[in-house]
Coordinates of N, CA, C and O in Angstrom, one line a residue:
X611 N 237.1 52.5 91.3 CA 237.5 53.8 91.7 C 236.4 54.8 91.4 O 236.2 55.1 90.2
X612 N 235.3 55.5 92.6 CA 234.8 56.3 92.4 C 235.0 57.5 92.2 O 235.7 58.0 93.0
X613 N 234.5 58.3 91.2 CA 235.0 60.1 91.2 C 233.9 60.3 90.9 O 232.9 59.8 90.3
X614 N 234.2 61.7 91.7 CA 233.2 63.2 92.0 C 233.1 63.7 90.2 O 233.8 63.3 89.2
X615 N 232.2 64.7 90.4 CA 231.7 65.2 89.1 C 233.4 66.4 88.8 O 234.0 66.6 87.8
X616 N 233.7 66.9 90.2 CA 235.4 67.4 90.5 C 236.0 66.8 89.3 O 236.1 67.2 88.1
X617 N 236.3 65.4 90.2 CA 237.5 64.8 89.8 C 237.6 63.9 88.2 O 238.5 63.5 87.5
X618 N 236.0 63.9 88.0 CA 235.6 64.1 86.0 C 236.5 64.7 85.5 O 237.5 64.4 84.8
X619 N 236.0 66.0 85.9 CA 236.1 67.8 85.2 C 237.5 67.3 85.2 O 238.1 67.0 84.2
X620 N 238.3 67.3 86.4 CA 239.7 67.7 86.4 C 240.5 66.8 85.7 O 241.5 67.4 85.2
X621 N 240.3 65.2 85.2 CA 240.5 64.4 84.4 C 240.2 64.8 82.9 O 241.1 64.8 82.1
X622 N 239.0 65.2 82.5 CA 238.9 66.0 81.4 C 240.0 67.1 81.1 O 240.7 67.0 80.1
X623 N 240.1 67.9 81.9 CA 240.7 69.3 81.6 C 242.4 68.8 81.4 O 243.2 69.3 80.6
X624 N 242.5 67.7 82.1 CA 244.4 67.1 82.4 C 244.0 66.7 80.7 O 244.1 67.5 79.7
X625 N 243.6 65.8 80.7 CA 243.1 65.3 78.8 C 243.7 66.0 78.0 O 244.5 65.6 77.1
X626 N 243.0 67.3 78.4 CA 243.1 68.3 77.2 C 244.5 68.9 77.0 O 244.9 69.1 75.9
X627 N 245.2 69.1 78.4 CA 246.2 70.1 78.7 C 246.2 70.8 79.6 O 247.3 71.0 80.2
X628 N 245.2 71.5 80.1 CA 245.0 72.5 81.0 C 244.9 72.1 82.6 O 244.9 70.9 82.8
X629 N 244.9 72.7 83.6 CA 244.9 72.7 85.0 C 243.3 72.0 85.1 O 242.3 72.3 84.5
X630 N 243.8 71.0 86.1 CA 242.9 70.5 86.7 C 241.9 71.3 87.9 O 242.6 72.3 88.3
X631 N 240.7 71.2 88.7 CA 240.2 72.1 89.3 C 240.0 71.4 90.3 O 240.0 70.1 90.3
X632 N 239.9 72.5 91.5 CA 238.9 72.1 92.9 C 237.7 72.2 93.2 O 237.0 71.4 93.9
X633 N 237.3 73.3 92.6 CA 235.4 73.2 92.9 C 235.1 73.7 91.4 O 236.0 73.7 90.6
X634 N 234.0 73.9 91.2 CA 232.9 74.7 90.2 C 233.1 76.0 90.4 O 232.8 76.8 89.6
X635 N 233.6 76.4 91.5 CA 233.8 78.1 92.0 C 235.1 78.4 92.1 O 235.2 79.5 92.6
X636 N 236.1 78.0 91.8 CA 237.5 78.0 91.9 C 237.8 80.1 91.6 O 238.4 81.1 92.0
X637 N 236.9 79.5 90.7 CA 237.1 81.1 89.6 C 237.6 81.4 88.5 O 237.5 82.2 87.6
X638 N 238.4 79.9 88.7 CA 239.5 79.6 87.1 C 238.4 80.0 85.7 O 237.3 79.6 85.8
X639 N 238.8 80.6 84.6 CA 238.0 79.9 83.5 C 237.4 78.4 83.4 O 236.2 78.1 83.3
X640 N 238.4 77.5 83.5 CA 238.8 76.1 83.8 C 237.2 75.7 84.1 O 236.5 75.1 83.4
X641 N 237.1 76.2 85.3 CA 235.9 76.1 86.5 C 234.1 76.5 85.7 O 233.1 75.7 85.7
X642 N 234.4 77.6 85.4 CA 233.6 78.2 84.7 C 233.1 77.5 84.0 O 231.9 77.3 83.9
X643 N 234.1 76.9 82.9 CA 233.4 75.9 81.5 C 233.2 74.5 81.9 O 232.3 74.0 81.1
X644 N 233.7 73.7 82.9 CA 233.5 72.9 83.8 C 232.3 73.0 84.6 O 232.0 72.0 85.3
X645 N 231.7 73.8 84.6 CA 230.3 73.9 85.8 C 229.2 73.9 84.6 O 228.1 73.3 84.7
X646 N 229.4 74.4 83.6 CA 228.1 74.8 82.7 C 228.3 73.5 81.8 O 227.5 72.7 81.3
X647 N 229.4 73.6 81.6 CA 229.0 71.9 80.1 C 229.2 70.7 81.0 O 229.2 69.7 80.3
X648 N 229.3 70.4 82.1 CA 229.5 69.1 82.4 C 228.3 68.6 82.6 O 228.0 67.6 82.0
X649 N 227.4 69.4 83.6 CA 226.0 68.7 83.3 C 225.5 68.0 81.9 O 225.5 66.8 81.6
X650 N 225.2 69.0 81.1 CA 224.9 69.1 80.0 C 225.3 67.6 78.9 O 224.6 66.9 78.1
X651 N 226.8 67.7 79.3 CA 227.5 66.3 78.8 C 227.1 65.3 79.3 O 226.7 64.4 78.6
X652 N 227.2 65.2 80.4 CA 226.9 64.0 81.2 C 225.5 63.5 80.8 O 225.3 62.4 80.2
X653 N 224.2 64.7 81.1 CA 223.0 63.8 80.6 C 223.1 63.3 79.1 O 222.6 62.1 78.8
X654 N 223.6 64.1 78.3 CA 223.5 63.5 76.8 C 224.2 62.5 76.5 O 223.8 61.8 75.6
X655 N 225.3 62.3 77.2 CA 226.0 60.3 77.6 C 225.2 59.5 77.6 O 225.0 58.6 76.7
X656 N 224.4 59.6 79.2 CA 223.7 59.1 79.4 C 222.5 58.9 78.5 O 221.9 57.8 78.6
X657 N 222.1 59.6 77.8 CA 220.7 59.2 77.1 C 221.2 58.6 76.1 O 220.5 58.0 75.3
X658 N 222.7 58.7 75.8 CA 222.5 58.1 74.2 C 223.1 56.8 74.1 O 223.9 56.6 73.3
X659 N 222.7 56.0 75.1 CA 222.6 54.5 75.0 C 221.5 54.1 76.6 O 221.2 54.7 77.7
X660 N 221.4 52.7 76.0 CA 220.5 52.3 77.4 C 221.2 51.5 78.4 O 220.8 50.4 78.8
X661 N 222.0 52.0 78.7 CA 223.0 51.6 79.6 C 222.8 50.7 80.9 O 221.9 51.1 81.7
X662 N 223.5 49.7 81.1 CA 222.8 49.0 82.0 C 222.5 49.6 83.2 O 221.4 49.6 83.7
X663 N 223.6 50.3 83.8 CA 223.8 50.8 85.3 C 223.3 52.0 85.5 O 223.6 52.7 86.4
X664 N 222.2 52.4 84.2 CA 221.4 53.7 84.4 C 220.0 53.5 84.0 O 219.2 54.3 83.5
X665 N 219.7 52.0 84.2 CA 218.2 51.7 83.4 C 217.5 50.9 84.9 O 218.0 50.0 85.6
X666 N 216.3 51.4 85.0 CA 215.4 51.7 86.1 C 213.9 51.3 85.7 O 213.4 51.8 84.7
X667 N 213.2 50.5 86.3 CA 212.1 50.1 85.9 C 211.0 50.4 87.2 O 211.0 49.7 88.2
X668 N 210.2 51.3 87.1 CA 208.9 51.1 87.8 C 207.3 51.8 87.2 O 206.9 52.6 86.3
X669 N 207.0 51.2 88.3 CA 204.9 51.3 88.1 C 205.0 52.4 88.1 O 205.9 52.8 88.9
X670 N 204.3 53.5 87.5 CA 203.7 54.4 87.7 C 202.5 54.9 87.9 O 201.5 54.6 87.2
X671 N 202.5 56.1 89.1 CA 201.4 56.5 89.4 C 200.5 57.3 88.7 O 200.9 58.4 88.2
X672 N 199.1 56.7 88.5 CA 198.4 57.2 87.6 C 197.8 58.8 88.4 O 197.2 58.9 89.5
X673 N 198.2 59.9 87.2 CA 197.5 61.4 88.1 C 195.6 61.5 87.3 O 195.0 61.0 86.3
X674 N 195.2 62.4 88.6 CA 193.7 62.7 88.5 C 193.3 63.3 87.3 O 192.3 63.1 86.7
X675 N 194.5 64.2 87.0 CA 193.9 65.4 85.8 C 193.7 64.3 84.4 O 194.5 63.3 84.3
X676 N 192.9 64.5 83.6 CA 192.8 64.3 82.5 C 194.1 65.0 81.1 O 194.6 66.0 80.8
X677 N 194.2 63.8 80.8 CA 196.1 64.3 80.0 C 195.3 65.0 78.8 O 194.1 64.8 78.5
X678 N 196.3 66.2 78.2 CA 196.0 66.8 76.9 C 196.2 66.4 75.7 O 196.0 67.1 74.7
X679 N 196.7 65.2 75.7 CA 196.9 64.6 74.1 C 195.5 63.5 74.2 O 194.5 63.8 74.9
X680 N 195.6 62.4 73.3 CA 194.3 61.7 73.0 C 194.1 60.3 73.5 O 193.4 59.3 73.1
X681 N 195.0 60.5 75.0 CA 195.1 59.2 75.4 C 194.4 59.3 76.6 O 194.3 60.5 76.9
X682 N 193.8 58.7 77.3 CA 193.1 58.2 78.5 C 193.5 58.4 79.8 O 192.6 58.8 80.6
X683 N 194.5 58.3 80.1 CA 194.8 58.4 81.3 C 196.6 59.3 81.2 O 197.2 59.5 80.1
X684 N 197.0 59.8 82.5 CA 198.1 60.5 82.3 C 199.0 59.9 83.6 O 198.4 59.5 84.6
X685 N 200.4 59.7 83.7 CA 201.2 59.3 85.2 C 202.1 60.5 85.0 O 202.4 61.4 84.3
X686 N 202.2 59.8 86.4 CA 203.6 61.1 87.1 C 205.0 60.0 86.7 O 205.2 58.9 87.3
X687 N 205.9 60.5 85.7 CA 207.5 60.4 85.6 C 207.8 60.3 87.0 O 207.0 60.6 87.9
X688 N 209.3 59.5 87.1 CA 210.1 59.3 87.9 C 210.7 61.0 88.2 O 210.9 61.9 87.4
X689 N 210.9 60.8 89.4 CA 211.5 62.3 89.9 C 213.0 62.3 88.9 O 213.5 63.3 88.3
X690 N 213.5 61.1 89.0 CA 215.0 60.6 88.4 C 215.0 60.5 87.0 O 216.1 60.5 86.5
X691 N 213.9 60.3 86.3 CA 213.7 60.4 84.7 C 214.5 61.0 83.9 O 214.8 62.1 84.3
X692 N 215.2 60.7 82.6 CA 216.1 61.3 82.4 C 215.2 61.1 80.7 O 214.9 62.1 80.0
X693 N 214.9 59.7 80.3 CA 214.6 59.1 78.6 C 213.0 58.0 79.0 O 212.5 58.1 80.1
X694 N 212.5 57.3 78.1 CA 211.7 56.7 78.4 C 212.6 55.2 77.4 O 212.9 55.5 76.3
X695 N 212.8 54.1 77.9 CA 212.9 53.3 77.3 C 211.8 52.3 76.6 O 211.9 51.7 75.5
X696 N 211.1 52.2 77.3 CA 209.4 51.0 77.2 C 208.4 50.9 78.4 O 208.6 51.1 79.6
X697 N 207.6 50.7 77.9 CA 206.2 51.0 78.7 C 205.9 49.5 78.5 O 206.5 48.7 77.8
X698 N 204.8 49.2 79.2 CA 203.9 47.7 78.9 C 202.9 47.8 80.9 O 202.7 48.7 81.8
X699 N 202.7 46.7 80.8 CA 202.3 46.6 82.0 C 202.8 45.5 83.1 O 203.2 44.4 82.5
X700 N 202.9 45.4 84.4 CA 203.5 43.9 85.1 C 203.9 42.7 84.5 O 204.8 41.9 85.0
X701 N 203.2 42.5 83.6 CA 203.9 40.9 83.1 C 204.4 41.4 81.9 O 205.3 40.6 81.7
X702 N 204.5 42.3 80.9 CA 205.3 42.8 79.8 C 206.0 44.1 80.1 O 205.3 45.1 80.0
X703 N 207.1 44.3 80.5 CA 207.3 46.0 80.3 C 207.3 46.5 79.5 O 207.8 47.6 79.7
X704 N 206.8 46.4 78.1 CA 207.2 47.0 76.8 C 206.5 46.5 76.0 O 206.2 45.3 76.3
X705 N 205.8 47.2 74.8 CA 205.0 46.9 73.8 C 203.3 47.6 74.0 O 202.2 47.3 73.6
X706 N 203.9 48.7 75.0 CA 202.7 49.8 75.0 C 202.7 50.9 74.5 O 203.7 51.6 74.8
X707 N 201.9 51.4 73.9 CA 201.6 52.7 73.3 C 201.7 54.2 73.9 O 200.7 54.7 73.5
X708 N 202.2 55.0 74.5 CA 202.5 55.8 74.8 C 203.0 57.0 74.4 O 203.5 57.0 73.3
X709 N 203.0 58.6 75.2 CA 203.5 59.1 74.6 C 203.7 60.1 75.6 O 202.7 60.5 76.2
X710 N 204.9 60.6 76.1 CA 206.0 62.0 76.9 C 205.3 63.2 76.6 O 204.9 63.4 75.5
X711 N 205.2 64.3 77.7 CA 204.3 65.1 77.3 C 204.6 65.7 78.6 O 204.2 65.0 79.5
X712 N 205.0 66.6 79.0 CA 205.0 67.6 80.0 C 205.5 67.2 81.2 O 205.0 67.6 82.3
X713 N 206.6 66.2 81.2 CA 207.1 65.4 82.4 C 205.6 64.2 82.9 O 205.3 63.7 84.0
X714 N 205.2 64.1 82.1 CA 203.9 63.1 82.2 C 203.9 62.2 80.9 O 204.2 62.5 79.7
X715 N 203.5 60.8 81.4 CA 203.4 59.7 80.6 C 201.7 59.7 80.0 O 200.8 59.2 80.7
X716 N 201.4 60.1 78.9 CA 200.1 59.5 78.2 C 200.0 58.3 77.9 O 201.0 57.7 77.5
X717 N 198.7 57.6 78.0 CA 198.3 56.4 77.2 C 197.1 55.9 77.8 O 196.8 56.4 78.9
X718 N 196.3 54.9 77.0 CA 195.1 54.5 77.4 C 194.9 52.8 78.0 O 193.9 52.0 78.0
X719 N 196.3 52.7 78.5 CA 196.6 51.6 79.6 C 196.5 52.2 81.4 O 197.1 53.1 82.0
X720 N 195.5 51.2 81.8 CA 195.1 51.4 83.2 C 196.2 51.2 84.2 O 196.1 51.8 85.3
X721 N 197.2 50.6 83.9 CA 198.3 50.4 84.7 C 199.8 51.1 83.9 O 199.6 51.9 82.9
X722 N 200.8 50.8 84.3 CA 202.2 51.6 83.5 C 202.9 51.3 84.0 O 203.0 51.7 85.1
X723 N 204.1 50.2 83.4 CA 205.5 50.2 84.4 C 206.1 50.3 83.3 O 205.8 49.8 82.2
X724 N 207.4 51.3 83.7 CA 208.2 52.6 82.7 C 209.2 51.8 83.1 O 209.5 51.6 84.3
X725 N 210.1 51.2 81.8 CA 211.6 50.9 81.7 C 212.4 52.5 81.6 O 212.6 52.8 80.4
X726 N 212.8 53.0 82.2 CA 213.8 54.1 81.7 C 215.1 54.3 82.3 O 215.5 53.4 83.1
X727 N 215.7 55.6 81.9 CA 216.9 55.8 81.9 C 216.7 56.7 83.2 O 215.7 57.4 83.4
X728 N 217.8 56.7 84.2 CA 218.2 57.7 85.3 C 219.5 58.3 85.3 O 220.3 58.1 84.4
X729 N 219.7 59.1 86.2 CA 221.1 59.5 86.3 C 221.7 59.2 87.8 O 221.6 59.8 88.9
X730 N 222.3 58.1 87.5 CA 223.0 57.8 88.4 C 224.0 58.4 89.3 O 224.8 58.8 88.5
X731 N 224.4 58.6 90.5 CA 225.3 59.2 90.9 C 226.7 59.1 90.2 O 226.6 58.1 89.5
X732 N 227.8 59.7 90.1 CA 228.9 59.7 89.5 C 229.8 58.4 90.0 O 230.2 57.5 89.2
X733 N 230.0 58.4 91.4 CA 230.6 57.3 92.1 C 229.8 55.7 91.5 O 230.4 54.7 91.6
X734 N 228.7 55.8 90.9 CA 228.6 54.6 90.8 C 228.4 54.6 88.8 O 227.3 54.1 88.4
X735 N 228.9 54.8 88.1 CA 229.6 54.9 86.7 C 230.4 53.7 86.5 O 230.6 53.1 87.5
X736 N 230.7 53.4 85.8 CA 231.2 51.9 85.4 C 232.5 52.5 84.9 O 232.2 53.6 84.4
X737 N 233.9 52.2 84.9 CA 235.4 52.6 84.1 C 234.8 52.6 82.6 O 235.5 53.3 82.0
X738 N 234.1 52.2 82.0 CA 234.1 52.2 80.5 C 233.4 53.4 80.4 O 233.6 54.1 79.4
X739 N 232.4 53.7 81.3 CA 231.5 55.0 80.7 C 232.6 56.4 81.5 O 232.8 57.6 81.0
X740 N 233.0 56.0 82.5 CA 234.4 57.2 83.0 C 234.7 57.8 81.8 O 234.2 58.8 81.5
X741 N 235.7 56.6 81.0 CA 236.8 56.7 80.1 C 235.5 57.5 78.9 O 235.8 58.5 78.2
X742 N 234.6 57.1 78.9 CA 234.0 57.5 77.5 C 233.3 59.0 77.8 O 233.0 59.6 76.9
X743 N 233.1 59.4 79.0 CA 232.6 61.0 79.6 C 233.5 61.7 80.0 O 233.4 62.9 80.1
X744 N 234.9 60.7 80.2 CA 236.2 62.2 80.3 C 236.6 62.7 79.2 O 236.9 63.9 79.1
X745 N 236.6 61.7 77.9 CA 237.0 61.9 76.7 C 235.9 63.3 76.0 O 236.3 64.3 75.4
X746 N 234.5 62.9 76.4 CA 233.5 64.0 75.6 C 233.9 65.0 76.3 O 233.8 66.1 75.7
X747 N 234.2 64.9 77.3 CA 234.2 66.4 78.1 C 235.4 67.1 77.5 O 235.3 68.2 76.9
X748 N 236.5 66.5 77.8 CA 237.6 67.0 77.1 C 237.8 67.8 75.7 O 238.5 68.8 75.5
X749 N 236.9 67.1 74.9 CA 236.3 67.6 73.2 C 235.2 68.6 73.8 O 235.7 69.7 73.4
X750 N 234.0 69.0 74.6 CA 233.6 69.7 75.1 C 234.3 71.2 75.8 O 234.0 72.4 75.7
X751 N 235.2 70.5 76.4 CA 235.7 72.0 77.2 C 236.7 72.5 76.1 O 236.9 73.7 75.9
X752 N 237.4 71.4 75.1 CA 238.6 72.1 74.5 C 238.5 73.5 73.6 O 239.4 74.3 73.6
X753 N 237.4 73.7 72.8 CA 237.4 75.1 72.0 C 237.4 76.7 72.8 O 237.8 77.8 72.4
X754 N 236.4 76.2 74.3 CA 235.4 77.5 74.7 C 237.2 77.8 75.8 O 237.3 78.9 76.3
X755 N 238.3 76.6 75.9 CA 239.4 76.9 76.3 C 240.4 77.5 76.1 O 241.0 78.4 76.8
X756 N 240.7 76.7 74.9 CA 242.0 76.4 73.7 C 241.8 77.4 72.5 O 242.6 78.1 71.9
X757 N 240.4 77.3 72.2 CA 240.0 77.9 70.4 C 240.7 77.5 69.5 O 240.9 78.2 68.5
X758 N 241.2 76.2 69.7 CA 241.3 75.3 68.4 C 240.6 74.3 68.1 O 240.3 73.3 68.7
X759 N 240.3 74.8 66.9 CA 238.9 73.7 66.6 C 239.5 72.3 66.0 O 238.9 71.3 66.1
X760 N 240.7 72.3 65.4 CA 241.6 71.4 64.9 C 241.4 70.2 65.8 O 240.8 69.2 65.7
X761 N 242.6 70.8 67.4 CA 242.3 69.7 68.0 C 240.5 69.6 69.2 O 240.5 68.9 70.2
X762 N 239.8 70.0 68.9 CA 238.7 69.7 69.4 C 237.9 69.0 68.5 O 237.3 68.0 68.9
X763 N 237.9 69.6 67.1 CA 237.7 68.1 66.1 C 238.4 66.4 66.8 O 237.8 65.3 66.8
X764 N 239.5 66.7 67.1 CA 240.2 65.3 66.8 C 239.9 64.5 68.5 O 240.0 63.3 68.7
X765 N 239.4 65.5 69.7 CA 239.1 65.2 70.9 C 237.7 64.4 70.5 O 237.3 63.4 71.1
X766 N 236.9 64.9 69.2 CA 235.4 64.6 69.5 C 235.4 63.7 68.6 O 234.3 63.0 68.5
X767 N 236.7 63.4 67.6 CA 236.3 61.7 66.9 C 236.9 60.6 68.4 O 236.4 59.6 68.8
X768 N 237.6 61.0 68.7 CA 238.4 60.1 70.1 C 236.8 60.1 71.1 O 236.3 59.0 71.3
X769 N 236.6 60.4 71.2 CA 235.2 60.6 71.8 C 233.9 59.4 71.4 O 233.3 58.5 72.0
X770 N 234.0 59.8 70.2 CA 233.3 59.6 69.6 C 233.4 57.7 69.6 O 232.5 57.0 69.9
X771 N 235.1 57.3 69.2 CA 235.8 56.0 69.6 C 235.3 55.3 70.8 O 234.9 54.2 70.8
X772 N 235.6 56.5 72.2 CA 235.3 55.4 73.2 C 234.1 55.1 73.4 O 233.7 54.0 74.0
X773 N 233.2 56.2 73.0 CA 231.8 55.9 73.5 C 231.2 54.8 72.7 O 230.0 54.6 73.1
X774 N 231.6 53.8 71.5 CA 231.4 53.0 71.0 C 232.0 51.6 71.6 O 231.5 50.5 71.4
X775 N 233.2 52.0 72.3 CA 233.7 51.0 73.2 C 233.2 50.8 73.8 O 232.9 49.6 73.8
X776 N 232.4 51.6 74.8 CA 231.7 51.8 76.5 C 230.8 51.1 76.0 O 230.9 49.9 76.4
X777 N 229.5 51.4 74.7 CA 228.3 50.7 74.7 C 228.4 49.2 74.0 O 227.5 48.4 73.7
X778 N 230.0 49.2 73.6 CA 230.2 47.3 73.5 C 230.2 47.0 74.5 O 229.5 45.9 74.6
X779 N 230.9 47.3 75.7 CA 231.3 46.5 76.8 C 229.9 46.6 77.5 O 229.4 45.6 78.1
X780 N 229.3 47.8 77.6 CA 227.8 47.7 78.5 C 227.0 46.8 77.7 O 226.3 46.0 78.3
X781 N 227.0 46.6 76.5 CA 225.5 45.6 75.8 C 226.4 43.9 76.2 O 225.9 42.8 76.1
X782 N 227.2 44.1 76.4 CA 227.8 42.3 77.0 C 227.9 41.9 78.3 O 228.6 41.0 78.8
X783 N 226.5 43.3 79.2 CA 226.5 43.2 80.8 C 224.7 42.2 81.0 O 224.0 42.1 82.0
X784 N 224.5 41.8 79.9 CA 222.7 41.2 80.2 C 223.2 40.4 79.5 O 224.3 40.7 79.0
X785 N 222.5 39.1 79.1 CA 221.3 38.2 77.8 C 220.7 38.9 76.7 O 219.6 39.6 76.7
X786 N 221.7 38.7 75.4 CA 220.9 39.5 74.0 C 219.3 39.7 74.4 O 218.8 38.9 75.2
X787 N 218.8 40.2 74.1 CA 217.4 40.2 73.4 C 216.9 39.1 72.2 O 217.4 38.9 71.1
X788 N 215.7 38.4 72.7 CA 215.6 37.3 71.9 C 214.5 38.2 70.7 O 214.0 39.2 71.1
X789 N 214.2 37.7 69.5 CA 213.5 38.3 68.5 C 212.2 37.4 68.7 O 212.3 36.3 68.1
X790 N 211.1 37.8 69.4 CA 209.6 37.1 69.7 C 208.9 37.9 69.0 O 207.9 38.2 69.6
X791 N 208.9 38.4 67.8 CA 208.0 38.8 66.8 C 208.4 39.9 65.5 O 208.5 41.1 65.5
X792 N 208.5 38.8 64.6 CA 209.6 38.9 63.0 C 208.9 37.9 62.1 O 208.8 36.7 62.1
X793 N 208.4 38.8 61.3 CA 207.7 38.4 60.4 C 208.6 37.7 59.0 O 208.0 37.4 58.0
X794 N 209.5 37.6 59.1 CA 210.4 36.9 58.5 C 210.6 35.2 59.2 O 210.9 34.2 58.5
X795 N 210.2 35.2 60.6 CA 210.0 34.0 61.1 C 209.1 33.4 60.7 O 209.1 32.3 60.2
X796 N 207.9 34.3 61.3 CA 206.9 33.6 60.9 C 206.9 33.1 59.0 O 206.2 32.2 58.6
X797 N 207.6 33.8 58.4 CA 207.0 33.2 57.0 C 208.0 32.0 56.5 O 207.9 31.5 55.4
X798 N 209.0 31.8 57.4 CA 209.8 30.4 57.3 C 208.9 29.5 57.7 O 208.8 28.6 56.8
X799 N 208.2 29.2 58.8 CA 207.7 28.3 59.3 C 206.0 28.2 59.0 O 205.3 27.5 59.7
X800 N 205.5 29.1 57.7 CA 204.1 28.7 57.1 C 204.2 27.8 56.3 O 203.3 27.3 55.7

């Protein structure tokens, strides 16, 4: 079941208690605190895990200008960039040195393919990250609504709950991660 960034908000707001909305422009208060914190929530969801169905991997293009930090070369970010997960180059994605800097990737690797995070359209959200972005929003809209901090406390440990659910069920969507370099290994086997 796909939903609009709408039919979020209006899941949020039912959450809490309050009337559900039709647009961002309704006029409602409802609408009002709905238009300015949903963004807001939504990206910081999304950055605070590496979620499968928002992680994006490509080359990036290296730009002409000389970067201002102490690295060598500079690329142009994905238009869709949201976090940086790992850098490396074609046969490694990750285990390059790097550093974010003005919507620009530093480092003194000739090539760059960027594992990161995007923001995916809403329709394509997984039911566990739904349940876990209606809940923050809900803890979001409820004080600037309600002005009880009581239950907006108790919205943002509930919040807080599912979003630990969502990134169990997302980290059991790949193959763990194998450990290829642990110096505890190596000193079993000297």
């Amino acid at each position: 079941m796909a939903l609009s960034s709408i039919e979020l908000c209006s899941s949020a707001l039912i959450k809490l208690g309050a009337d559900g909305i039709s647009s961002f422009e309704d006029g409602s208060a409802e609408a009002r605190v709905a238009a300015r914190l949903y963004p807001i929530a939504r990206d910081a969801l999304l950055c605070a895990h590496p979620w499968s169905f928002a992680t994006a991997q490509a080359k990036l293009a290296r730009l002409a200008l000389e970067p201002t930090t102490d690295f060598a070369f500079a690329y142009q970010l994905p238009i869709d960039f949201l976090k940086a997960l790992s850098a490396g180059d074609e046969v490694r994605g990750r285990g390059m040195v790097y550093q974010i800097v003005n919507r620009q990737l530093h480092s003194d690797a000739e090539e760059v393919v960027l594992r990161y995070l995007f923001r995916p359209s809403e329709g394509d959200f997984p039911a566990f990250f739904v349940s876990a972005l209606v809940t923050r929003l809900a803890a979001e809209f409820c004080l600037p609504l309600t002005e009880n901090s009581s239950r907006a406390e108790r919205l943002a440990r509930l919040a807080e709950d599912e979003l630990r659910l969502a990134r169990l069920v997302d980290s059991q969507q790949s193959t763990p991660a194998k450990v290829e370099d642990f110096s505890l290994i190596k000193a079993r086997f000297a």
